[in-house]
mmCIF file of C-alpha atoms in Angstrom:
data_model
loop_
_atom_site.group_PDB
_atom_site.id
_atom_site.type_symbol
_atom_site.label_atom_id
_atom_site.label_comp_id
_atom_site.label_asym_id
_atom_site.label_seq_id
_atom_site.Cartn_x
_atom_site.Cartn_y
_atom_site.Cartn_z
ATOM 1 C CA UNK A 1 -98.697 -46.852 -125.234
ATOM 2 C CA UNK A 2 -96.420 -44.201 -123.116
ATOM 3 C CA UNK A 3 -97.114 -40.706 -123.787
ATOM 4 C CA UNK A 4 -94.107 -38.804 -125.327
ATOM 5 C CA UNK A 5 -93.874 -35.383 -126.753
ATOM 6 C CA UNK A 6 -94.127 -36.975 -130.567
ATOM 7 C CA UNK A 7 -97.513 -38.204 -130.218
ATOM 8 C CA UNK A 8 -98.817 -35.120 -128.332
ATOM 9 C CA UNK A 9 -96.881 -32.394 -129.577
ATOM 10 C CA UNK A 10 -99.763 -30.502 -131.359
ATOM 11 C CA UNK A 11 -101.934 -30.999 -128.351
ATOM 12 C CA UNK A 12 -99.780 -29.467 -125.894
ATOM 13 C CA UNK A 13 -100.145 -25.451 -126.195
ATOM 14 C CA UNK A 14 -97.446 -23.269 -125.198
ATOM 15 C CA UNK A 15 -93.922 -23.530 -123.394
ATOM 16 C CA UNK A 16 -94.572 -26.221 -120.836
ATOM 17 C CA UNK A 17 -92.726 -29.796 -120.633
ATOM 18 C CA UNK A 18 -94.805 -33.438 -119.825
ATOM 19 C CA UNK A 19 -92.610 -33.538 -116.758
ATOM 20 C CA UNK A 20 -93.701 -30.188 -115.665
ATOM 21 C CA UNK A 21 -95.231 -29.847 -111.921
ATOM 22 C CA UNK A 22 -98.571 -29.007 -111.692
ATOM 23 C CA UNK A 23 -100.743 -28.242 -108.278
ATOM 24 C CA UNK A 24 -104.470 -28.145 -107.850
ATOM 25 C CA UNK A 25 -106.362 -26.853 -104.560
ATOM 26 C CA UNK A 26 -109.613 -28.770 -104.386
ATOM 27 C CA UNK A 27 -112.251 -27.987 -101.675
ATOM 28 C CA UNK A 28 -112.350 -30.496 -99.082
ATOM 29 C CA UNK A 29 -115.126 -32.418 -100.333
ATOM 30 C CA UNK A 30 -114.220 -31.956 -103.782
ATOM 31 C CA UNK A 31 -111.012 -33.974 -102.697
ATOM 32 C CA UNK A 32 -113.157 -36.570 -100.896
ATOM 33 C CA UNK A 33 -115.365 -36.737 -104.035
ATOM 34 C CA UNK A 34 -111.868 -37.249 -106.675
ATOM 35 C CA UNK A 35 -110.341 -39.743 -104.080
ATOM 36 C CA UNK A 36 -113.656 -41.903 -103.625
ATOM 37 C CA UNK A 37 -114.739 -41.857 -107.568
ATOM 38 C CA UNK A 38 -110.990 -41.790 -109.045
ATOM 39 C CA UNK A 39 -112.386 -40.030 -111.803
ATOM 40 C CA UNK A 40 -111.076 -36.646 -112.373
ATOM 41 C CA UNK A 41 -113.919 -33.845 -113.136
ATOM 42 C CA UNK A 42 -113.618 -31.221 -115.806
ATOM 43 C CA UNK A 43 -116.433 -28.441 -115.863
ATOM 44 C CA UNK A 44 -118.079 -25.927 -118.425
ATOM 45 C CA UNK A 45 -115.599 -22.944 -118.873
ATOM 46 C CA UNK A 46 -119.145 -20.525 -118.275
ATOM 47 C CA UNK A 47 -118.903 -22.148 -114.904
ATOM 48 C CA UNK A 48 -115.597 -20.284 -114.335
ATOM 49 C CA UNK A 49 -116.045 -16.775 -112.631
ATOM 50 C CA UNK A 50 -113.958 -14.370 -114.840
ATOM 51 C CA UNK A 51 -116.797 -13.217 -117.387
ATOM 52 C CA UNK A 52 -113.847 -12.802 -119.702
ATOM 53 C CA UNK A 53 -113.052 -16.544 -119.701
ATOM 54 C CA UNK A 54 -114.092 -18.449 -122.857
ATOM 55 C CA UNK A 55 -114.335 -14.775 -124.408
ATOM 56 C CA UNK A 56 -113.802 -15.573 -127.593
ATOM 57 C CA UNK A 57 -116.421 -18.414 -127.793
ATOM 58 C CA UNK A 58 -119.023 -15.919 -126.052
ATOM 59 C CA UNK A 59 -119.122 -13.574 -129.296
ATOM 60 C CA UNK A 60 -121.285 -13.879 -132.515
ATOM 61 C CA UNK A 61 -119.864 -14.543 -135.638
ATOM 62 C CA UNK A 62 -119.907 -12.430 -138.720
ATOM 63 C CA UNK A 63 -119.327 -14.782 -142.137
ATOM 64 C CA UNK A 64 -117.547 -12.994 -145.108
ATOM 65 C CA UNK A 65 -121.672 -12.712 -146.176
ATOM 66 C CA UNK A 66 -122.731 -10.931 -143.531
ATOM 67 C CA UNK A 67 -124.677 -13.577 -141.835
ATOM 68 C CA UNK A 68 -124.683 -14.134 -138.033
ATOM 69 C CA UNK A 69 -123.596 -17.348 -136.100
ATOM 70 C CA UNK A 70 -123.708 -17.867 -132.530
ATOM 71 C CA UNK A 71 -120.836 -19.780 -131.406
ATOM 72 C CA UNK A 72 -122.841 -21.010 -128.414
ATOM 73 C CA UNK A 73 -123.163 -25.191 -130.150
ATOM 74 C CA UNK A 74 -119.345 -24.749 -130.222
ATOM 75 C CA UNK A 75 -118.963 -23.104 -126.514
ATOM 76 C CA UNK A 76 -121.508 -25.968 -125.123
ATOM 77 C CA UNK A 77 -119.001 -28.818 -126.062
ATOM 78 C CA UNK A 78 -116.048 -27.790 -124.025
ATOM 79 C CA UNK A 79 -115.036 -28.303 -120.348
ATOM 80 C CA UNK A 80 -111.740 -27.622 -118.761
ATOM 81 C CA UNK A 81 -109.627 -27.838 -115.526
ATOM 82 C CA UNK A 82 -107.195 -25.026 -114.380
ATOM 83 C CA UNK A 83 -104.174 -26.252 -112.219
ATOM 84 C CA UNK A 84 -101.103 -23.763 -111.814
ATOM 85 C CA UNK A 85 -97.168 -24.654 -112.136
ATOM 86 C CA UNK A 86 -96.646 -22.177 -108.356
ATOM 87 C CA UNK A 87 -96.464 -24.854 -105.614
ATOM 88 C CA UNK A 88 -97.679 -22.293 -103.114
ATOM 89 C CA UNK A 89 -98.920 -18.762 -102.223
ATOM 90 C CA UNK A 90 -100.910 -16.866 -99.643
ATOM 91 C CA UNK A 91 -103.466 -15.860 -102.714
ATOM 92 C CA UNK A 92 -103.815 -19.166 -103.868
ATOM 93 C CA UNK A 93 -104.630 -20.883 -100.473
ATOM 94 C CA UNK A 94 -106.898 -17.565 -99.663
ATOM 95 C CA UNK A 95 -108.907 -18.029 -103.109
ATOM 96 C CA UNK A 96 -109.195 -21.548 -103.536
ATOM 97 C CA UNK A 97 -109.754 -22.687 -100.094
ATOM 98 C CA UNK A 98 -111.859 -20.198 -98.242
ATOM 99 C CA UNK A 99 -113.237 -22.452 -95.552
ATOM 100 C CA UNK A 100 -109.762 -22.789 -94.768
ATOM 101 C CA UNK A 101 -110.427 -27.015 -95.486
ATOM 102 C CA UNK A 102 -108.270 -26.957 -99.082
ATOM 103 C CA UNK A 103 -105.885 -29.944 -99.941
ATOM 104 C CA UNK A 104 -103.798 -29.545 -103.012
ATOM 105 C CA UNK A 105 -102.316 -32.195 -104.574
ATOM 106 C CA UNK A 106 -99.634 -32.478 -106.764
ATOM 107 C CA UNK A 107 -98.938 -34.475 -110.540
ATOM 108 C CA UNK A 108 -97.597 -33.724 -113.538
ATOM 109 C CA UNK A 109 -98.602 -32.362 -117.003
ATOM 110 C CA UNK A 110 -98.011 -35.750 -118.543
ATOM 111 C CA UNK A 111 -100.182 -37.637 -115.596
ATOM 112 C CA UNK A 112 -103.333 -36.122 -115.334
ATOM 113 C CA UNK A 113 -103.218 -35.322 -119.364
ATOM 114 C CA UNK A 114 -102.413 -39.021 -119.934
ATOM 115 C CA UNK A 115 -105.436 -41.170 -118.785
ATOM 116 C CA UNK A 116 -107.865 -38.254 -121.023
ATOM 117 C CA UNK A 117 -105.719 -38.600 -123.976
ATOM 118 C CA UNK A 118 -105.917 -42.257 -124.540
ATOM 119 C CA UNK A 119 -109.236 -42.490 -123.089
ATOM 120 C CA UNK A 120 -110.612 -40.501 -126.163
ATOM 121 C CA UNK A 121 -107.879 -40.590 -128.797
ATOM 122 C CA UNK A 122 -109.949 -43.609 -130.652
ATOM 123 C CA UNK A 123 -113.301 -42.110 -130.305
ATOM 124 C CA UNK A 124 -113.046 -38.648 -130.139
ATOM 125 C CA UNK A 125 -109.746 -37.658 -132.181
ATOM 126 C CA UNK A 126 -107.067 -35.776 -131.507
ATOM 127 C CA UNK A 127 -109.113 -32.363 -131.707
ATOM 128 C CA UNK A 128 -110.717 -33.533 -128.856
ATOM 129 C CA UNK A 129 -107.822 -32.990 -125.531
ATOM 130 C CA UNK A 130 -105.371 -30.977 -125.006
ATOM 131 C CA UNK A 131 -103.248 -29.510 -122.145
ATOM 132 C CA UNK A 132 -101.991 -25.413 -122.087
ATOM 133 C CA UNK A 133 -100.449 -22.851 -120.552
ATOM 134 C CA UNK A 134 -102.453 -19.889 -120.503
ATOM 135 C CA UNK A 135 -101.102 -16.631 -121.783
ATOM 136 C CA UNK A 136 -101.891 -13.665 -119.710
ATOM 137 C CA UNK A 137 -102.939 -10.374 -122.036
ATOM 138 C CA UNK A 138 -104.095 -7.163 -120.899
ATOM 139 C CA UNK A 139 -108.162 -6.503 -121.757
ATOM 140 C CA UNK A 140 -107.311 -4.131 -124.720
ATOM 141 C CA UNK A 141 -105.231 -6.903 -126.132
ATOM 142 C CA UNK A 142 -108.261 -9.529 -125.433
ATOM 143 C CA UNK A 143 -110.795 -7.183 -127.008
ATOM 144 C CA UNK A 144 -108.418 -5.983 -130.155
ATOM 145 C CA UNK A 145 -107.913 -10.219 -130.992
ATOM 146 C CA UNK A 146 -111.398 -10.785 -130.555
ATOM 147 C CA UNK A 147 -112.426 -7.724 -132.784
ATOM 148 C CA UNK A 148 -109.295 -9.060 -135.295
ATOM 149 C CA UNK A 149 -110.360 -12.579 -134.907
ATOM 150 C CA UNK A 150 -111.945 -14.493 -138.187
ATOM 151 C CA UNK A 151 -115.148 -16.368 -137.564
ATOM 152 C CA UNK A 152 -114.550 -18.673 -140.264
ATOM 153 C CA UNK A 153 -111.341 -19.960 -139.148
ATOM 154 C CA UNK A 154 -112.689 -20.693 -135.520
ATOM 155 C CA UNK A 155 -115.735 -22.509 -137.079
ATOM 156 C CA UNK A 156 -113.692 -24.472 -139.280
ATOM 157 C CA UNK A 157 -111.151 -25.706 -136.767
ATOM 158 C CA UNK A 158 -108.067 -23.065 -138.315
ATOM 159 C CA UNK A 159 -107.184 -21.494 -135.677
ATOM 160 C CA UNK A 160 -107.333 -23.915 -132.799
ATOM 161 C CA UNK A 161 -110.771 -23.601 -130.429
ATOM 162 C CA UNK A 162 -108.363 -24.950 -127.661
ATOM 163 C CA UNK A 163 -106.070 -21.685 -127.991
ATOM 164 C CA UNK A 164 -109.009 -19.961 -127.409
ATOM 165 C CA UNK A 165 -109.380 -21.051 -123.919
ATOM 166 C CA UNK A 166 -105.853 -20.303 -122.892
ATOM 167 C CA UNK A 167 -105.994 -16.697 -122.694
ATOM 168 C CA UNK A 168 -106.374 -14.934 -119.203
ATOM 169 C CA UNK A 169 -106.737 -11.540 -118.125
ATOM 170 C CA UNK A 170 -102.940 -9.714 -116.872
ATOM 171 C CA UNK A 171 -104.843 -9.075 -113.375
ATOM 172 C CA UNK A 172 -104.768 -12.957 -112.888
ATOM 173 C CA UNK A 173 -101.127 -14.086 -113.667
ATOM 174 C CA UNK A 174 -100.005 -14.606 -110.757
ATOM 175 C CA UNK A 175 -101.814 -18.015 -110.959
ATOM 176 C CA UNK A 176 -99.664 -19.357 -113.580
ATOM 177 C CA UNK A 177 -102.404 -21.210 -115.098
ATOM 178 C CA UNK A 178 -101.976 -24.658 -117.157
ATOM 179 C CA UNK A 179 -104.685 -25.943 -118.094
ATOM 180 C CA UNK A 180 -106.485 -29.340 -119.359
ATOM 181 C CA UNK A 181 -109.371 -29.369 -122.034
ATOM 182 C CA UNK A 182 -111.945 -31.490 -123.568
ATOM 183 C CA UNK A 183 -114.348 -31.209 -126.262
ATOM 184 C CA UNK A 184 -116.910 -33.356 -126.272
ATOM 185 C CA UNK A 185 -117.860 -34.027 -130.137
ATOM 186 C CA UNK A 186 -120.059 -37.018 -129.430
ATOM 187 C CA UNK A 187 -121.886 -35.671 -126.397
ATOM 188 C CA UNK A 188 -122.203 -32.189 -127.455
ATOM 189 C CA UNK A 189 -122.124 -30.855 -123.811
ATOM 190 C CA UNK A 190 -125.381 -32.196 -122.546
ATOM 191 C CA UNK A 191 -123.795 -32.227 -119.201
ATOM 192 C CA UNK A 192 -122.479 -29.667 -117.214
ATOM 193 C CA UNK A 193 -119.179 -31.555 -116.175
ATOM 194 C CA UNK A 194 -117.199 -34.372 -117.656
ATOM 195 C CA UNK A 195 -115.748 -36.812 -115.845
ATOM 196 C CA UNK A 196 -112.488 -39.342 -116.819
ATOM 197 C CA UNK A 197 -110.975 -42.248 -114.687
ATOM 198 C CA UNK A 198 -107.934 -41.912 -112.862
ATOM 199 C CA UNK A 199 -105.588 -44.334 -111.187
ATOM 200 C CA UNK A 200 -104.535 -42.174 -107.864
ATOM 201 C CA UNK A 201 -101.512 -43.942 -107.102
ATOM 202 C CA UNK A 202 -100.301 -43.240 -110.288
ATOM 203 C CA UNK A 203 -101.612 -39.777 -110.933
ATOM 204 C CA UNK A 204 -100.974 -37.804 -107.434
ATOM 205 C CA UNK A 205 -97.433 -37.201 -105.979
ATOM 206 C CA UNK A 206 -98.372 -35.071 -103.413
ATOM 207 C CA UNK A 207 -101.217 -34.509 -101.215
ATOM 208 C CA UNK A 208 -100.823 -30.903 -99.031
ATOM 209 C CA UNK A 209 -103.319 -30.262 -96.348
ATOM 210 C CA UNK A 210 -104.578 -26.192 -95.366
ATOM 211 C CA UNK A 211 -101.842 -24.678 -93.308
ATOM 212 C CA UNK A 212 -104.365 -23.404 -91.501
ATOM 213 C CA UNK A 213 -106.057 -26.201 -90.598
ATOM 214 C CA UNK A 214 -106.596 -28.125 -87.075
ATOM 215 C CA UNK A 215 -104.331 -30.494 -86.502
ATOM 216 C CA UNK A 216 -107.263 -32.870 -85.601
ATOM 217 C CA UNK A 217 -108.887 -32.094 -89.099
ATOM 218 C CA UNK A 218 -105.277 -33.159 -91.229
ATOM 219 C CA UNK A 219 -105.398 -36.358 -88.863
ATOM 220 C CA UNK A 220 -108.576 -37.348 -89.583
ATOM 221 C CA UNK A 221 -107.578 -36.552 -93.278
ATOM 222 C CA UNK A 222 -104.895 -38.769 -93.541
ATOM 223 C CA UNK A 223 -106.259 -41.509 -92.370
ATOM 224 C CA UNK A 224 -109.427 -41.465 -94.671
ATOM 225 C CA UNK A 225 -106.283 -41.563 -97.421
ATOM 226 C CA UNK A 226 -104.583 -44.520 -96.005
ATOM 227 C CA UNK A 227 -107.511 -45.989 -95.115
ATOM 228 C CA UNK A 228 -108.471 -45.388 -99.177
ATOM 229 C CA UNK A 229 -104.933 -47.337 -100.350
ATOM 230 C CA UNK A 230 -103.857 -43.960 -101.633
ATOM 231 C CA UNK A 231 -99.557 -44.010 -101.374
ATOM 232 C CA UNK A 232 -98.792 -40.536 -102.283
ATOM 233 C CA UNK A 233 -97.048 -38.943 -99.342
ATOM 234 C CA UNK A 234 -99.111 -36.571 -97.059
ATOM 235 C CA UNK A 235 -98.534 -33.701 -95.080
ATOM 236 C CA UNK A 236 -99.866 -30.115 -93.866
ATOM 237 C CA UNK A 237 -98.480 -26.682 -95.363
ATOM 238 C CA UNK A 238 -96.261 -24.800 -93.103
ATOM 239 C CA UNK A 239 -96.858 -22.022 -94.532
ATOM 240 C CA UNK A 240 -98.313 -20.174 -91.510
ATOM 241 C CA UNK A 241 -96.025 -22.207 -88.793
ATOM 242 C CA UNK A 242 -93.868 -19.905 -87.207
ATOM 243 C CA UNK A 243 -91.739 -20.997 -83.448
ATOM 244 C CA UNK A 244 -91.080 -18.050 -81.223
ATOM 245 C CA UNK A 245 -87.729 -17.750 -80.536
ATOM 246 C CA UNK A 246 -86.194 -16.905 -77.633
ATOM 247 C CA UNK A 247 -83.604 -14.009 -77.764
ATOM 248 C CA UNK A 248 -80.807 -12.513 -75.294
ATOM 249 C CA UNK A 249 -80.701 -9.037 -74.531
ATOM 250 C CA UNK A 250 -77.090 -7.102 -73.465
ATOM 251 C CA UNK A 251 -76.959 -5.416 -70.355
ATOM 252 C CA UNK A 252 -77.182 -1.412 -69.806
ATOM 253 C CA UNK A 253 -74.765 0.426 -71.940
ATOM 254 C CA UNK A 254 -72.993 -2.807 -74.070
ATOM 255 C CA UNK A 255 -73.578 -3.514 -77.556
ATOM 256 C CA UNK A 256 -73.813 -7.336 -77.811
ATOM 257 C CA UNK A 257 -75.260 -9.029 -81.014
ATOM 258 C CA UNK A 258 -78.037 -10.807 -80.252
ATOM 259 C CA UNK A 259 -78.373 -14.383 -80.460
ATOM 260 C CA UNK A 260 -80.945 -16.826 -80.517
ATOM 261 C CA UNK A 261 -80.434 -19.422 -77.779
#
């Protein structure tokens, strides 16, 4: 079955088309690990470093009586994935690959949301994946919607658990973050990631090795790929290539434009 806005409409979160572009930098090894297991990994949002990710699902609830929940049985059953719709920045390369071995690779919204959706549709519902852009708020605004927040509605599945995951810091939107989520209603979270097959060929467009690694490194790279059957193009960032030039100056006393020769 092909996956079309009509069937997914309440599972994608905010103003972002199937088609859309989406880029991941994975460690090296992380990359080796994906391309070797074709199973894409999702992880525990405490696993994420911002201590105000997941903030919402960190809190204790209040009921209408008075009593006290802990939201932790809820928190425990989701993992998620952050990719970004920005093809390419100093930061990102700097953050996400700081042994200066990243590869990011690029898909689509619809491709790497596709192969979780109808792996889980039958068994786990449609409350169980979705795919979001995350909405960047300032902390006051984060702490006022947590304090204005209504435990009951979170608990009962009212106001969307998934939404609650989608909401970043301001200090941190430069990363344009989409993101894919799973909860896992059957497992309950007894592991700390969750994993989901993937067919390569059909899921990457792009693979993008460090700009700033050797050129012996991206050689050995893409061979492993070819080696693995994997057709999506590959190539190196050029971000950090830059070719002297070589520049005529006038002699004494004339203005002459310069010119590169």
């Amino acid at each position: 079955m092909p996956l079309s806005s009509s069937n997914t409409q309440e599972n994608i979160i905010g103003n972002i088309d199937l088609e859309t572009p989406i880029y991941r930098i994975f460690s090296r090894q992380r990359f080796l690990e994906l391309i070797k297991s074709k199973k894409n990994t999702l992880v525990k949002p405490s696993m994420w470093d911002d201590p105000f990710e997941n903030a919402f699902l960190q809190c204790t609830a209040i009921m209408d009586d008075g009593q006290e929940v802990s939201l932790e049985d809820l928190r425990g059953k989701w993992y998620g994935q952050c990719w970004t719709t920005e093809k390419e920045t100093d930061a990102m390369w700097r953050i996400y690959s700081q042994n200066k071995d990243g590869v990011r690779v690029k898909t689509t919204v619809k491709k790497i949301f596709h192969p979780l959706w109808y792996t889980y549709i039958n068994t786990h519902g449609k409350s169980s994946c979705f795919m979001g852009k995350v909405e960047y708020k300032r902390r006051k605004e984060i702490e006022m919607s947590i304090e204005k927040s209504h435990a009951q509605n979170i608990i009962l599945g009212k106001t969307s658990m998934a939404e609650t995951l989608l909401i970043k810091r301001k200090e941190f939107d430069h990363e344009k973050e989409v993101r894919i989520l799973f909860q896992d209603i059957i497992h309950k979270g007894a592991s700390k990631i969750h994993q989901y097959d993937i067919d390569l060929n059909d899921t990457l467009d792009e693979i993008t090795a460090d700009p700033r690694a050797t050129l012996e490194e991206v050689e050995m790279l893409g061979e492993f790929i070819n080696l693995l059957g994997i057709k999506a193009p590959f190539n190196q960032s050029d971000l950090y290539s830059f070719q002297p030039k070589k520049i005529k100056f006038a002699p004494d006393g004339q203005q002459l434009p310069i010119k590169h020769i």
